[in-house]
Amino acid sequence: MARVLFENVTKEFGSVKAVNDVSLEIQDGELLCLLGPSGCGKTTTLRLIAGLETATSGRIHIGDTDVTRFSPKDRDVGMVFQDYALYPHMNLADNIAYPLKVRKVREAARMERAKEVADHLRIGHLMERLPGQISGGQQQRTSVARAVVHEPRVFLFDEPLSNLDAKLRLESRGFIKHLQQEMGVTAVYVTHDQAEAMALADRIAVMQDGVIVQIGSPLEIYRNPQTSFVANFLGSPPMNLFDAEVRNGSFVGSSFELDAKGVKEHSALNDGDSVTLGIRPEHVRVSPKPMKNSIASELYAFEALGPESILSFRIDEQLLVARAFGDDPPEIEMGQTAYLSFEPRHLHLFNEHGSRVNAD
Amino acid sequence: MNLPKYVLARIGFYVFVVIVATAFALPLLWLLLAPFGRQATLAVRIPSEPTLANFVSVFRNAFAMRALFVNSIIQAVGAMLLITAVATLTAYSLSRIRLPGRDMFVYMLILFSSVVTGSAAMVPIFLLIFELGLIDSHTGVILVFTGGLLPVAIFIMRDFMQSLPKSYEESALVNGASTLQMLRHVVLPLTRPGMMVIGIWAFVNVWGSFLIPFILLRSPDRMPAATATYSFYTEAGTPVITLVSAYALLYILPVLALYLFVNWRYGFQFFGGIKS
Ligand SMILES: Nc1ncnc2c1ncn2[C@@H]1O[C@H](COP(=O)(O)OP(=O)(O)O)[C@@H](O)[C@H]1O
Ligand SMILES: [Mg+2]
């Protein structure tokens, strides 16, 4: 149990900066999710903690120890690999007990401990099987069991659920969260699935091109995305983003005009500024009757998902997605014109560089 | 599909298969039957009065027995161990370490290998081994075979190693293993099927080769079985077919035994990646 500290860590592969000057503190007992699109440097960050990559520059601490130059075996971490990496020639008992075996724990003691962990993860009855003879979900549990069997100071997970089907993924997500809290161990969890990150994390670090663009609790990031990239990456369906220009107290887009009255951030903008307007689907109000300060558009697609409905409207080349909760969605026919409006406080503003515009 | 046409196609196919199978099976059948016949014949027929006399004369030939059960074994096993060990280590480093021109290196090796065991290089090889003072020694034969077979062995092993996910080794390291423990506990067991294939392949190649030992060896008591077959020729140079076939039957037994042993002990199954 220990915190993990990154100080200006950079990792280069030739000319590619996979991790670019990252500073980060992961608190003791916290579950931090590294979230970002494929290729943004999540796995590299995780491998830097494990010692499978060595930082080009910067320092990494686990607990009070500077482990920057330590080899993996001296770092005392447990890692669940994306492909599980269970040794195919060892049965589950030997797989799970492996970290104890190399730590010179006696055969009887390590088998007892392996059995205990396996029972806890409900795979205790499979100890004699080879990894090839159990299901994907059981393989995943086995790799978790092997990662926790020696009670490491840090857990590392690299997209551990990406090989499971949707139903099993939900179940495993709950079980990982429970296990981590029960053991109170610091954990770093890599995923590109925003829902997984939202569900699991104490804090999320959103990565883009080797840089952490925002870090905070899931709700903080969801409510106050600091860049249009983060805004678009979290939430499903993602936030609607539309380009507009500030003109005489209004936001003027290619085919709409919205009064900026009531939008606090407007005070920080000047006439002629380009902005990106962001609105979450759940904050779009859909009305069949004309409304003041709204965007008129025809219904393009309608998806009834049960507890919620997704309505898409076409605005020029883009779709604006609205989400209505409950069993009675707005009564609009395909092709019928609807009027879309939002409360000013729900509008997110980003400048032309994609950074959030805050009120003065 | 139209039924008669389909049936005809099937029949044609079976006839073809039977012809091909017969072409391969006949020599083997001859090899199984001829040693038990009294008369030399090239026909495949069950001997009317089976006899073990041919085997008795073969066993009495001390030169041929020593060739088969001592010299051939020394040379084939020696080359097999050397080739497997060196190919495994080389292939492992080639598959795990990034080197510029790594693939080029392997392809060049392959190219050269066909030269080493080819007959065109026999004179230079003879001279080289002569200069090294290894003429008429098991070591010389083993080294030449190793040189000739190693590149292909490395190529096959490297392919095999590259198909092993690196995450096995990485997870061993993260789990606390030292590099040596990782090699012993994880890499070696996973590589064993590949080593078996290379080992048997090398053994069979050396076992069946005639030219290299024939050129490099002089003393009768170092000759392997492939060259010792000549001792069953008459002085006029024609083979005594009854004896040659009996010797040939004995000649394939060690290969068969090796194959069965490996298959029984380790099996030829491959542990691929785990499917999920
Ligand atoms: N061993 C490597 N050699 C060269 N480039 C690499 C290596 N590992 C990762 N990269 C590059 O670094 C970047 C980040 O990769 P990675 O950390 O795997 O991303 P993620 O896990 O977020 O998908 C990518 O551009 C990738 O191509
Ligand atoms: Mg990754």
Coordinates of C-alpha atoms in Angstrom, one line a residue, chain A residues 44-168:
Chain A
T44 CA 3.2 3.0 -21.6
T45 CA 2.4 5.0 -18.4
L46 CA 1.3 1.7 -16.7
R47 CA 4.4 -0.1 -17.9
L48 CA 6.6 2.7 -16.5
I49 CA 5.1 2.0 -13.1
A50 CA 5.7 -1.8 -13.5
G51 CA 9.2 -1.2 -14.7
L52 CA 8.6 -2.9 -18.0
E53 CA 9.7 0.4 -19.6
T54 CA 12.3 2.8 -18.3
A55 CA 11.6 6.5 -18.3
T56 CA 13.6 8.6 -20.7
S57 CA 13.6 11.4 -18.2
G58 CA 11.8 12.2 -14.9
R59 CA 11.4 10.3 -11.7
I60 CA 8.9 7.7 -10.5
H61 CA 8.3 7.0 -6.8
I62 CA 6.4 4.2 -5.2
G63 CA 5.8 4.9 -1.5
D64 CA 8.9 6.7 -0.4
T65 CA 11.2 4.9 -2.7
D66 CA 12.5 6.3 -6.0
V67 CA 12.0 3.3 -8.3
T68 CA 12.9 5.0 -11.6
R69 CA 15.8 2.6 -12.2
F70 CA 14.4 -0.5 -10.4
S71 CA 13.8 -3.7 -12.3
P72 CA 10.2 -5.0 -12.3
K73 CA 10.9 -7.7 -9.7
D74 CA 12.0 -5.1 -7.1
R75 CA 8.9 -2.9 -7.5
D76 CA 6.4 -5.1 -5.7
V77 CA 3.5 -4.4 -8.0
G78 CA 0.8 -6.8 -9.2
M79 CA -0.3 -6.5 -12.8
V80 CA -3.3 -7.9 -14.8
F81 CA -2.4 -7.9 -18.5
Q82 CA -4.8 -7.3 -21.3
D83 CA -4.3 -10.9 -22.6
Y84 CA -4.0 -12.2 -19.0
A85 CA -0.7 -13.8 -19.7
L86 CA -1.5 -16.9 -17.8
Y87 CA 1.3 -19.5 -18.2
P88 CA -0.3 -22.1 -20.4
H89 CA 1.8 -25.0 -19.1
M90 CA 1.0 -24.5 -15.4
N91 CA -2.3 -25.3 -13.8
L92 CA -4.3 -22.6 -12.0
A93 CA -2.8 -23.4 -8.6
D94 CA 0.8 -23.0 -10.0
N95 CA -0.2 -19.9 -11.9
I96 CA -1.7 -18.2 -8.9
A97 CA 1.1 -19.3 -6.6
Y98 CA 3.9 -18.2 -9.0
P99 CA 4.7 -14.8 -7.3
L100 CA 5.1 -16.7 -4.0
K101 CA 7.2 -19.4 -5.6
V102 CA 9.8 -16.9 -6.8
R103 CA 9.7 -15.2 -3.4
K104 CA 10.8 -18.6 -1.9
V105 CA 7.6 -19.3 0.0
R106 CA 7.4 -23.0 0.9
E107 CA 5.3 -25.2 -1.3
A108 CA 2.6 -26.0 1.3
A109 CA 2.3 -22.4 2.5
R110 CA 2.0 -21.0 -1.0
M111 CA -0.6 -23.6 -2.1
E112 CA -2.6 -22.8 0.9
R113 CA -2.5 -19.0 0.2
A114 CA -3.3 -19.6 -3.5
K115 CA -6.3 -21.7 -2.6
E116 CA -7.5 -19.0 -0.2
V117 CA -7.3 -16.3 -2.9
A118 CA -8.8 -18.5 -5.5
D119 CA -11.7 -19.4 -3.2
H120 CA -12.3 -15.8 -2.6
L121 CA -12.5 -15.2 -6.3
R122 CA -14.7 -18.3 -6.8
I123 CA -12.2 -20.2 -8.9
G124 CA -11.0 -22.5 -6.1
H125 CA -12.7 -25.5 -7.6
L126 CA -10.6 -25.2 -10.8
M127 CA -7.1 -25.3 -9.3
E128 CA -6.1 -28.4 -11.3
R129 CA -7.1 -27.1 -14.7
L130 CA -4.8 -25.5 -17.3
P131 CA -5.6 -22.0 -18.4
G132 CA -6.7 -23.3 -21.8
Q133 CA -9.5 -25.3 -20.1
I134 CA -11.4 -22.5 -18.4
S135 CA -13.6 -19.8 -19.7
G136 CA -12.6 -16.2 -20.4
G137 CA -14.2 -14.8 -17.3
Q138 CA -12.4 -17.5 -15.2
Q139 CA -9.1 -16.7 -16.9
Q140 CA -9.6 -13.1 -16.0
R141 CA -10.2 -13.9 -12.3
T142 CA -7.2 -16.1 -12.3
S143 CA -5.0 -13.3 -13.6
V144 CA -6.4 -11.1 -10.9
A145 CA -5.8 -13.8 -8.3
R146 CA -2.1 -14.0 -9.4
A147 CA -1.7 -10.3 -9.2
V148 CA -3.0 -10.0 -5.7
V149 CA -1.7 -13.2 -4.1
H150 CA 1.4 -11.6 -2.7
E151 CA -0.4 -8.5 -1.5
P152 CA 1.6 -6.0 -3.7
R153 CA 1.8 -2.3 -2.9
V154 CA 0.2 -1.3 -6.2
F155 CA -2.3 -3.0 -8.5
L156 CA -2.0 -2.3 -12.2
F157 CA -4.7 -3.2 -14.7
D158 CA -4.3 -2.9 -18.5
E159 CA -7.8 -3.0 -20.0
P160 CA -8.6 -6.2 -18.1
L161 CA -12.1 -6.4 -19.3
S162 CA -11.7 -5.8 -23.0
N163 CA -11.7 -9.5 -23.9
L164 CA -14.9 -10.2 -22.1
D165 CA -18.5 -10.0 -23.5
A166 CA -20.7 -7.1 -22.4
K167 CA -22.5 -8.9 -19.6
L168 CA -19.4 -10.4 -18.0

